[in-house]
mmCIF file of N, CA, C and O in Angstrom:
data_model
loop_
_atom_site.group_PDB
_atom_site.id
_atom_site.type_symbol
_atom_site.label_atom_id
_atom_site.label_comp_id
_atom_site.label_asym_id
_atom_site.label_seq_id
_atom_site.Cartn_x
_atom_site.Cartn_y
_atom_site.Cartn_z
ATOM 1 N N MET A 13 13.124 -46.051 -35.386
ATOM 2 C CA MET A 13 11.885 -45.510 -35.949
ATOM 3 C C MET A 13 12.102 -45.189 -37.427
ATOM 4 O O MET A 13 13.055 -44.529 -37.796
ATOM 5 N N ALA A 14 11.230 -45.661 -38.258
ATOM 6 C CA ALA A 14 11.355 -45.418 -39.697
ATOM 7 C C ALA A 14 10.691 -44.103 -40.079
ATOM 8 O O ALA A 14 9.683 -43.721 -39.494
ATOM 9 N N SER A 15 11.282 -43.422 -41.050
ATOM 10 C CA SER A 15 10.646 -42.213 -41.556
ATOM 11 C C SER A 15 9.546 -42.632 -42.518
ATOM 12 O O SER A 15 9.641 -43.667 -43.172
ATOM 13 N N GLU A 16 8.520 -41.844 -42.602
ATOM 14 C CA GLU A 16 7.387 -42.172 -43.453
ATOM 15 C C GLU A 16 7.081 -40.979 -44.336
ATOM 16 O O GLU A 16 7.034 -39.856 -43.870
ATOM 17 N N SER A 17 6.877 -41.237 -45.618
ATOM 18 C CA SER A 17 6.538 -40.142 -46.526
ATOM 19 C C SER A 17 5.092 -40.280 -46.966
ATOM 20 O O SER A 17 4.504 -41.359 -46.914
ATOM 21 N N HIS A 18 4.524 -39.147 -47.367
ATOM 22 C CA HIS A 18 3.146 -39.069 -47.834
ATOM 23 C C HIS A 18 3.161 -38.315 -49.160
ATOM 24 O O HIS A 18 3.966 -37.415 -49.357
ATOM 25 N N THR A 19 2.248 -38.652 -50.040
ATOM 26 C CA THR A 19 2.105 -37.937 -51.305
ATOM 27 C C THR A 19 0.678 -37.445 -51.416
ATOM 28 O O THR A 19 -0.264 -38.187 -51.128
ATOM 29 N N THR A 20 0.535 -36.179 -51.827
ATOM 30 C CA THR A 20 -0.795 -35.588 -51.930
ATOM 31 C C THR A 20 -0.849 -34.559 -53.046
ATOM 32 O O THR A 20 0.177 -34.019 -53.456
ATOM 33 N N THR A 21 -2.068 -34.300 -53.506
ATOM 34 C CA THR A 21 -2.317 -33.188 -54.425
ATOM 35 C C THR A 21 -3.287 -32.202 -53.780
ATOM 36 O O THR A 21 -3.670 -31.220 -54.408
ATOM 37 N N ASP A 22 -3.664 -32.463 -52.535
ATOM 38 C CA ASP A 22 -4.631 -31.629 -51.813
ATOM 39 C C ASP A 22 -3.990 -30.293 -51.412
ATOM 40 O O ASP A 22 -3.045 -30.267 -50.620
ATOM 41 N N HIS A 23 -4.512 -29.215 -51.953
ATOM 42 C CA HIS A 23 -3.940 -27.890 -51.713
ATOM 43 C C HIS A 23 -3.926 -27.526 -50.231
ATOM 44 O O HIS A 23 -2.940 -26.959 -49.744
ATOM 45 N N ASP A 24 -5.004 -27.823 -49.520
ATOM 46 C CA ASP A 24 -5.074 -27.475 -48.094
ATOM 47 C C ASP A 24 -4.032 -28.242 -47.284
ATOM 48 O O ASP A 24 -3.395 -27.689 -46.391
ATOM 49 N N GLU A 25 -3.870 -29.519 -47.590
ATOM 50 C CA GLU A 25 -2.882 -30.342 -46.879
ATOM 51 C C GLU A 25 -1.469 -29.835 -47.133
ATOM 52 O O GLU A 25 -0.659 -29.733 -46.207
ATOM 53 N N ILE A 26 -1.159 -29.488 -48.377
ATOM 54 C CA ILE A 26 0.171 -28.968 -48.728
ATOM 55 C C ILE A 26 0.421 -27.645 -48.006
ATOM 56 O O ILE A 26 1.456 -27.469 -47.356
ATOM 57 N N ARG A 27 -0.517 -26.750 -48.115
ATOM 58 C CA ARG A 27 -0.354 -25.429 -47.500
ATOM 59 C C ARG A 27 -0.181 -25.544 -45.991
ATOM 60 O O ARG A 27 0.679 -24.892 -45.397
ATOM 61 N N ARG A 28 -0.978 -26.400 -45.364
ATOM 62 C CA ARG A 28 -0.896 -26.589 -43.916
ATOM 63 C C ARG A 28 0.490 -27.108 -43.524
ATOM 64 O O ARG A 28 1.133 -26.585 -42.615
ATOM 65 N N TRP A 29 0.999 -28.129 -44.224
ATOM 66 C CA TRP A 29 2.311 -28.693 -43.901
ATOM 67 C C TRP A 29 3.415 -27.647 -44.077
ATOM 68 O O TRP A 29 4.288 -27.501 -43.221
ATOM 69 N N VAL A 30 3.371 -26.923 -45.196
ATOM 70 C CA VAL A 30 4.394 -25.907 -45.462
ATOM 71 C C VAL A 30 4.370 -24.819 -44.389
ATOM 72 O O VAL A 30 5.415 -24.448 -43.836
ATOM 73 N N GLU A 31 3.187 -24.317 -44.057
ATOM 74 C CA GLU A 31 3.089 -23.238 -43.074
ATOM 75 C C GLU A 31 3.450 -23.708 -41.666
ATOM 76 O O GLU A 31 4.012 -22.942 -40.888
ATOM 77 N N GLU A 32 3.172 -24.964 -41.338
ATOM 78 C CA GLU A 32 3.584 -25.520 -40.041
ATOM 79 C C GLU A 32 5.105 -25.531 -39.903
ATOM 80 O O GLU A 32 5.633 -25.528 -38.800
ATOM 81 N N HIS A 33 5.806 -25.554 -41.041
ATOM 82 C CA HIS A 33 7.270 -25.574 -41.049
ATOM 83 C C HIS A 33 7.852 -24.205 -41.429
ATOM 84 O O HIS A 33 9.012 -24.111 -41.818
ATOM 85 N N ASP A 34 7.026 -23.166 -41.334
ATOM 86 C CA ASP A 34 7.444 -21.778 -41.603
ATOM 87 C C ASP A 34 7.934 -21.562 -43.025
ATOM 88 O O ASP A 34 8.737 -20.670 -43.288
ATOM 89 N N GLY A 35 7.434 -22.370 -43.963
ATOM 90 C CA GLY A 35 7.809 -22.217 -45.359
ATOM 91 C C GLY A 35 6.906 -21.237 -46.090
ATOM 92 O O GLY A 35 5.816 -20.908 -45.622
ATOM 93 N N LYS A 36 7.384 -20.792 -47.231
ATOM 94 C CA LYS A 36 6.626 -19.872 -48.079
ATOM 95 C C LYS A 36 6.702 -20.365 -49.526
ATOM 96 O O LYS A 36 7.740 -20.847 -49.967
ATOM 97 N N PRO A 37 5.599 -20.228 -50.288
ATOM 98 C CA PRO A 37 5.623 -20.624 -51.694
ATOM 99 C C PRO A 37 6.575 -19.723 -52.477
ATOM 100 O O PRO A 37 6.623 -18.510 -52.247
ATOM 101 N N ALA A 38 7.332 -20.320 -53.379
ATOM 102 C CA ALA A 38 8.332 -19.555 -54.126
ATOM 103 C C ALA A 38 8.568 -20.199 -55.493
ATOM 104 O O ALA A 38 8.146 -21.326 -55.745
ATOM 105 N N SER A 39 9.239 -19.438 -56.349
ATOM 106 C CA SER A 39 9.729 -19.985 -57.613
ATOM 107 C C SER A 39 11.171 -19.521 -57.791
ATOM 108 O O SER A 39 11.602 -18.530 -57.190
ATOM 109 N N VAL A 40 11.910 -20.250 -58.607
ATOM 110 C CA VAL A 40 13.312 -19.925 -58.856
ATOM 111 C C VAL A 40 13.367 -18.678 -59.731
ATOM 112 O O VAL A 40 12.723 -18.622 -60.790
ATOM 113 N N ARG A 41 14.110 -17.688 -59.287
ATOM 114 C CA ARG A 41 14.251 -16.443 -60.059
ATOM 115 C C ARG A 41 14.781 -16.737 -61.462
ATOM 116 O O ARG A 41 15.658 -17.570 -61.638
ATOM 117 N N GLY A 42 14.193 -16.056 -62.442
ATOM 118 C CA GLY A 42 14.654 -16.181 -63.819
ATOM 119 C C GLY A 42 14.033 -17.336 -64.590
ATOM 120 O O GLY A 42 14.349 -17.520 -65.760
ATOM 121 N N THR A 43 13.163 -18.117 -63.951
ATOM 122 C CA THR A 43 12.553 -19.250 -64.660
ATOM 123 C C THR A 43 11.102 -18.983 -65.041
ATOM 124 O O THR A 43 10.486 -19.803 -65.719
ATOM 125 N N GLU A 44 10.572 -17.832 -64.640
ATOM 126 C CA GLU A 44 9.181 -17.506 -64.961
ATOM 127 C C GLU A 44 9.072 -17.155 -66.448
ATOM 128 O O GLU A 44 10.041 -16.742 -67.072
ATOM 129 N N GLU A 45 7.864 -17.349 -66.988
ATOM 130 C CA GLU A 45 7.639 -16.993 -68.387
ATOM 131 C C GLU A 45 6.212 -16.499 -68.573
ATOM 132 O O GLU A 45 5.279 -17.028 -67.977
ATOM 133 N N SER A 46 6.056 -15.474 -69.357
ATOM 134 C CA SER A 46 4.748 -14.888 -69.668
ATOM 135 C C SER A 46 3.924 -14.588 -68.426
ATOM 136 O O SER A 46 2.726 -14.813 -68.389
ATOM 137 N N GLY A 47 4.581 -14.123 -67.389
ATOM 138 C CA GLY A 47 3.884 -13.748 -66.164
ATOM 139 C C GLY A 47 3.496 -14.910 -65.273
ATOM 140 O O GLY A 47 2.960 -14.715 -64.200
ATOM 141 N N ALA A 48 3.757 -16.144 -65.714
ATOM 142 C CA ALA A 48 3.430 -17.329 -64.909
ATOM 143 C C ALA A 48 4.622 -17.699 -64.035
ATOM 144 O O ALA A 48 5.772 -17.383 -64.353
ATOM 145 N N ALA A 49 4.348 -18.377 -62.928
ATOM 146 C CA ALA A 49 5.405 -18.820 -62.020
ATOM 147 C C ALA A 49 6.381 -19.729 -62.757
ATOM 148 O O ALA A 49 6.015 -20.444 -63.683
ATOM 149 N N GLY A 50 7.621 -19.685 -62.309
ATOM 150 C CA GLY A 50 8.649 -20.541 -62.885
ATOM 151 C C GLY A 50 8.736 -21.851 -62.123
ATOM 152 O O GLY A 50 7.740 -22.383 -61.642
ATOM 153 N N VAL A 51 9.951 -22.361 -61.994
ATOM 154 C CA VAL A 51 10.196 -23.614 -61.290
ATOM 155 C C VAL A 51 9.799 -23.455 -59.831
ATOM 156 O O VAL A 51 10.287 -22.553 -59.138
ATOM 157 N N LEU A 52 8.914 -24.316 -59.366
ATOM 158 C CA LEU A 52 8.363 -24.189 -58.022
ATOM 159 C C LEU A 52 9.315 -24.694 -56.951
ATOM 160 O O LEU A 52 10.001 -25.688 -57.122
ATOM 161 N N ARG A 53 9.294 -23.992 -55.840
ATOM 162 C CA ARG A 53 10.060 -24.354 -54.652
ATOM 163 C C ARG A 53 9.246 -23.945 -53.427
ATOM 164 O O ARG A 53 8.279 -23.203 -53.532
ATOM 165 N N ILE A 54 9.708 -24.398 -52.267
ATOM 166 C CA ILE A 54 9.219 -23.888 -50.989
ATOM 167 C C ILE A 54 10.436 -23.294 -50.305
ATOM 168 O O ILE A 54 11.490 -23.930 -50.235
ATOM 169 N N ASP A 55 10.309 -22.068 -49.811
ATOM 170 C CA ASP A 55 11.414 -21.385 -49.141
ATOM 171 C C ASP A 55 11.247 -21.559 -47.638
ATOM 172 O O ASP A 55 10.328 -21.012 -47.040
ATOM 173 N N PHE A 56 12.145 -22.356 -47.040
ATOM 174 C CA PHE A 56 12.157 -22.555 -45.598
ATOM 175 C C PHE A 56 13.238 -21.671 -44.985
ATOM 176 O O PHE A 56 14.251 -21.394 -45.639
ATOM 177 N N PRO A 57 13.055 -21.261 -43.730
ATOM 178 C CA PRO A 57 14.107 -20.485 -43.063
ATOM 179 C C PRO A 57 15.444 -21.231 -43.133
ATOM 180 O O PRO A 57 15.497 -22.441 -42.919
ATOM 181 N N GLY A 58 16.485 -20.511 -43.525
ATOM 182 C CA GLY A 58 17.806 -21.115 -43.639
ATOM 183 C C GLY A 58 18.038 -21.803 -44.972
ATOM 184 O O GLY A 58 19.089 -22.410 -45.187
ATOM 185 N N GLY A 59 17.074 -21.698 -45.892
ATOM 186 C CA GLY A 59 17.198 -22.335 -47.204
ATOM 187 C C GLY A 59 17.954 -21.459 -48.185
ATOM 188 O O GLY A 59 18.759 -20.622 -47.802
ATOM 189 N N ALA A 60 17.660 -21.625 -49.471
ATOM 190 C CA ALA A 60 18.366 -20.916 -50.539
ATOM 191 C C ALA A 60 18.213 -19.402 -50.430
ATOM 192 O O ALA A 60 19.098 -18.656 -50.808
ATOM 193 N N GLY A 61 17.065 -18.956 -49.914
ATOM 194 C CA GLY A 61 16.882 -17.545 -49.670
ATOM 195 C C GLY A 61 16.450 -16.735 -50.863
ATOM 196 O O GLY A 61 16.285 -17.237 -51.964
ATOM 197 N N GLU A 62 16.280 -15.441 -50.590
ATOM 198 C CA GLU A 62 15.694 -14.539 -51.568
ATOM 199 C C GLU A 62 16.608 -14.188 -52.724
ATOM 200 O O GLU A 62 16.159 -13.637 -53.710
ATOM 201 N N ASP A 63 17.899 -14.503 -52.634
ATOM 202 C CA ASP A 63 18.767 -14.208 -53.772
ATOM 203 C C ASP A 63 18.500 -15.177 -54.926
ATOM 204 O O ASP A 63 18.710 -14.852 -56.071
ATOM 205 N N ARG A 64 17.979 -16.382 -54.634
ATOM 206 C CA ARG A 64 17.687 -17.363 -55.678
ATOM 207 C C ARG A 64 16.200 -17.597 -55.866
ATOM 208 O O ARG A 64 15.775 -18.066 -56.909
ATOM 209 N N LEU A 65 15.416 -17.309 -54.828
ATOM 210 C CA LEU A 65 13.985 -17.584 -54.873
ATOM 211 C C LEU A 65 13.172 -16.310 -54.782
ATOM 212 O O LEU A 65 13.577 -15.361 -54.129
ATOM 213 N N GLU A 66 12.028 -16.346 -55.427
ATOM 214 C CA GLU A 66 11.091 -15.225 -55.350
ATOM 215 C C GLU A 66 9.794 -15.752 -54.736
ATOM 216 O O GLU A 66 9.223 -16.730 -55.230
ATOM 217 N N HIS A 67 9.374 -15.125 -53.643
ATOM 218 C CA HIS A 67 8.120 -15.546 -53.019
ATOM 219 C C HIS A 67 6.953 -15.199 -53.940
ATOM 220 O O HIS A 67 6.941 -14.133 -54.559
ATOM 221 N N ILE A 68 6.009 -16.130 -54.058
ATOM 222 C CA ILE A 68 4.823 -15.928 -54.888
ATOM 223 C C ILE A 68 3.597 -16.279 -54.052
ATOM 224 O O ILE A 68 3.717 -16.862 -52.971
ATOM 225 N N SER A 69 2.433 -15.946 -54.554
ATOM 226 C CA SER A 69 1.201 -16.243 -53.823
ATOM 227 C C SER A 69 0.900 -17.737 -53.902
ATOM 228 O O SER A 69 1.343 -18.431 -54.827
ATOM 229 N N TRP A 70 0.120 -18.204 -52.943
ATOM 230 C CA TRP A 70 -0.334 -19.592 -53.009
ATOM 231 C C TRP A 70 -1.159 -19.817 -54.270
ATOM 232 O O TRP A 70 -1.069 -20.872 -54.894
ATOM 233 N N GLU A 71 -1.933 -18.838 -54.651
ATOM 234 C CA GLU A 71 -2.759 -18.965 -55.865
ATOM 235 C C GLU A 71 -1.883 -19.240 -57.084
ATOM 236 O O GLU A 71 -2.162 -20.141 -57.879
ATOM 237 N N ASP A 72 -0.819 -18.462 -57.254
ATOM 238 C CA ASP A 72 0.092 -18.662 -58.388
ATOM 239 C C ASP A 72 0.838 -19.993 -58.275
ATOM 240 O O ASP A 72 1.045 -20.689 -59.270
ATOM 241 N N TRP A 73 1.247 -20.350 -57.048
ATOM 242 C CA TRP A 73 1.981 -21.588 -56.830
ATOM 243 C C TRP A 73 1.115 -22.795 -57.211
ATOM 244 O O TRP A 73 1.549 -23.674 -57.946
ATOM 245 N N PHE A 74 -0.133 -22.803 -56.736
ATOM 246 C CA PHE A 74 -1.019 -23.923 -57.031
ATOM 247 C C PHE A 74 -1.471 -23.950 -58.490
ATOM 248 O O PHE A 74 -1.697 -25.030 -59.042
ATOM 249 N N ALA A 75 -1.566 -22.793 -59.130
ATOM 250 C CA ALA A 75 -1.905 -22.766 -60.562
ATOM 251 C C ALA A 75 -0.822 -23.508 -61.352
ATOM 252 O O ALA A 75 -1.123 -24.346 -62.211
ATOM 253 N N LYS A 76 0.435 -23.226 -61.064
ATOM 254 C CA LYS A 76 1.555 -23.896 -61.742
ATOM 255 C C LYS A 76 1.615 -25.373 -61.343
ATOM 256 O O LYS A 76 1.839 -26.249 -62.183
ATOM 257 N N PHE A 77 1.392 -25.664 -60.072
ATOM 258 C CA PHE A 77 1.383 -27.038 -59.549
ATOM 259 C C PHE A 77 0.379 -27.899 -60.312
ATOM 260 O O PHE A 77 0.701 -28.998 -60.763
ATOM 261 N N ASP A 78 -0.832 -27.371 -60.492
ATOM 262 C CA ASP A 78 -1.871 -28.119 -61.202
ATOM 263 C C ASP A 78 -1.597 -28.182 -62.704
ATOM 264 O O ASP A 78 -1.799 -29.220 -63.337
ATOM 265 N N GLU A 79 -1.132 -27.080 -63.270
ATOM 266 C CA GLU A 79 -0.819 -27.045 -64.706
ATOM 267 C C GLU A 79 0.236 -28.077 -65.068
ATOM 268 O O GLU A 79 0.161 -28.729 -66.105
ATOM 269 N N GLU A 80 1.231 -28.227 -64.207
ATOM 270 C CA GLU A 80 2.326 -29.177 -64.457
ATOM 271 C C GLU A 80 1.979 -30.595 -63.998
ATOM 272 O O GLU A 80 2.799 -31.506 -64.130
ATOM 273 N N GLU A 81 0.767 -30.778 -63.462
ATOM 274 C CA GLU A 81 0.298 -32.082 -62.971
ATOM 275 C C GLU A 81 1.284 -32.693 -61.992
ATOM 276 O O GLU A 81 1.750 -33.828 -62.139
ATOM 277 N N LEU A 82 1.585 -31.907 -60.945
ATOM 278 C CA LEU A 82 2.526 -32.342 -59.924
ATOM 279 C C LEU A 82 1.801 -32.899 -58.705
ATOM 280 O O LEU A 82 0.618 -32.633 -58.501
ATOM 281 N N ALA A 83 2.530 -33.635 -57.912
ATOM 282 C CA ALA A 83 2.087 -34.094 -56.602
ATOM 283 C C ALA A 83 3.178 -33.700 -55.608
ATOM 284 O O ALA A 83 4.334 -33.490 -55.976
ATOM 285 N N PHE A 84 2.798 -33.596 -54.343
ATOM 286 C CA PHE A 84 3.693 -33.140 -53.281
ATOM 287 C C PHE A 84 4.013 -34.332 -52.385
ATOM 288 O O PHE A 84 3.139 -34.859 -51.714
ATOM 289 N N LEU A 85 5.259 -34.780 -52.419
ATOM 290 C CA LEU A 85 5.718 -35.856 -51.558
ATOM 291 C C LEU A 85 6.438 -35.213 -50.378
ATOM 292 O O LEU A 85 7.321 -34.377 -50.591
ATOM 293 N N TYR A 86 6.049 -35.569 -49.171
ATOM 294 C CA TYR A 86 6.667 -34.942 -48.005
ATOM 295 C C TYR A 86 6.850 -35.935 -46.874
ATOM 296 O O TYR A 86 6.228 -36.988 -46.826
ATOM 297 N N GLN A 87 7.730 -35.558 -45.959
ATOM 298 C CA GLN A 87 8.067 -36.397 -44.815
ATOM 299 C C GLN A 87 7.699 -35.639 -43.541
ATOM 300 O O GLN A 87 8.065 -34.471 -43.400
ATOM 301 N N GLN A 88 6.972 -36.279 -42.641
ATOM 302 C CA GLN A 88 6.603 -35.649 -41.372
ATOM 303 C C GLN A 88 7.768 -35.640 -40.399
ATOM 304 O O GLN A 88 8.017 -34.646 -39.740
ATOM 305 N N GLN A 89 8.450 -36.788 -40.285
ATOM 306 C CA GLN A 89 9.551 -36.918 -39.337
ATOM 307 C C GLN A 89 10.722 -37.643 -39.978
ATOM 308 O O GLN A 89 10.540 -38.485 -40.850
ATOM 309 N N LYS A 90 11.910 -37.318 -39.489
ATOM 310 C CA LYS A 90 13.103 -38.047 -39.902
ATOM 311 C C LYS A 90 13.106 -39.398 -39.192
ATOM 312 O O LYS A 90 12.324 -39.634 -38.268
ATOM 313 N N ALA A 91 13.990 -40.281 -39.603
ATOM 314 C CA ALA A 91 14.078 -41.614 -38.998
ATOM 315 C C ALA A 91 14.319 -41.542 -37.490
ATOM 316 O O ALA A 91 13.871 -42.409 -36.750
ATOM 317 N N ASP A 92 15.007 -40.495 -37.031
ATOM 318 C CA ASP A 92 15.281 -40.372 -35.594
ATOM 319 C C ASP A 92 14.111 -39.759 -34.811
ATOM 320 O O ASP A 92 14.203 -39.531 -33.617
ATOM 321 N N GLY A 93 13.006 -39.456 -35.513
ATOM 322 C CA GLY A 93 11.820 -38.913 -34.857
ATOM 323 C C GLY A 93 11.742 -37.400 -34.831
ATOM 324 O O GLY A 93 10.731 -36.831 -34.436
ATOM 325 N N SER A 94 12.798 -36.717 -35.273
ATOM 326 C CA SER A 94 12.775 -35.247 -35.288
ATOM 327 C C SER A 94 11.963 -34.745 -36.483
ATOM 328 O O SER A 94 11.755 -35.463 -37.464
ATOM 329 N N ASP A 95 11.506 -33.511 -36.384
ATOM 330 C CA ASP A 95 10.697 -32.895 -37.420
ATOM 331 C C ASP A 95 11.473 -32.805 -38.736
ATOM 332 O O ASP A 95 12.684 -32.600 -38.728
ATOM 333 N N SER A 96 10.791 -32.958 -39.853
ATOM 334 C CA SER A 96 11.437 -32.933 -41.164
ATOM 335 C C SER A 96 10.806 -31.876 -42.061
ATOM 336 O O SER A 96 9.601 -31.663 -42.020
ATOM 337 N N THR A 97 11.634 -31.246 -42.885
ATOM 338 C CA THR A 97 11.129 -30.339 -43.922
ATOM 339 C C THR A 97 11.408 -30.918 -45.306
ATOM 340 O O THR A 97 11.367 -30.197 -46.296
ATOM 341 N N PHE A 98 11.661 -32.225 -45.374
ATOM 342 C CA PHE A 98 11.913 -32.847 -46.669
ATOM 343 C C PHE A 98 10.638 -32.888 -47.480
ATOM 344 O O PHE A 98 9.585 -33.307 -47.013
ATOM 345 N N PHE A 99 10.729 -32.443 -48.734
ATOM 346 C CA PHE A 99 9.622 -32.567 -49.676
ATOM 347 C C PHE A 99 10.202 -32.675 -51.077
ATOM 348 O O PHE A 99 11.352 -32.322 -51.323
ATOM 349 N N LYS A 100 9.378 -33.141 -51.981
ATOM 350 C CA LYS A 100 9.782 -33.252 -53.382
ATOM 351 C C LYS A 100 8.518 -33.106 -54.228
ATOM 352 O O LYS A 100 7.473 -33.634 -53.885
ATOM 353 N N LEU A 101 8.623 -32.394 -55.317
ATOM 354 C CA LEU A 101 7.528 -32.296 -56.272
ATOM 355 C C LEU A 101 7.733 -33.388 -57.307
ATOM 356 O O LEU A 101 8.804 -33.482 -57.919
ATOM 357 N N VAL A 102 6.710 -34.225 -57.481
ATOM 358 C CA VAL A 102 6.806 -35.374 -58.381
ATOM 359 C C VAL A 102 5.627 -35.354 -59.357
ATOM 360 O O VAL A 102 4.623 -34.701 -59.115
ATOM 361 N N SER A 103 5.759 -36.102 -60.423
ATOM 362 C CA SER A 103 4.656 -36.222 -61.387
ATOM 363 C C SER A 103 3.530 -37.036 -60.779
ATOM 364 O O SER A 103 3.772 -37.957 -60.003
ATOM 365 N N ARG A 104 2.290 -36.684 -61.158
ATOM 366 C CA ARG A 104 1.119 -37.414 -60.660
ATOM 367 C C ARG A 104 1.046 -38.775 -61.295
ATOM 368 O O ARG A 104 1.444 -39.004 -62.399
#
């Protein structure tokens, strides 16, 4: 079975996928500037954690996402058919 990736800029689709995988919107600590979110990440259980990431609101996350003209590339399943949390932020 081949893994398949999808790319989207739809906020609802991104939020739904992230929340289905127990993720939370976050930015890398120390990269924020002038009160705006820094480098965007998604914090999944067992990931980098709160020592490196700061949870932020979806509103702030999507404001930075749109400002930077990003798209969300994600994978639903791994090649073996198991659930995947792979994602990447790419240029539109």
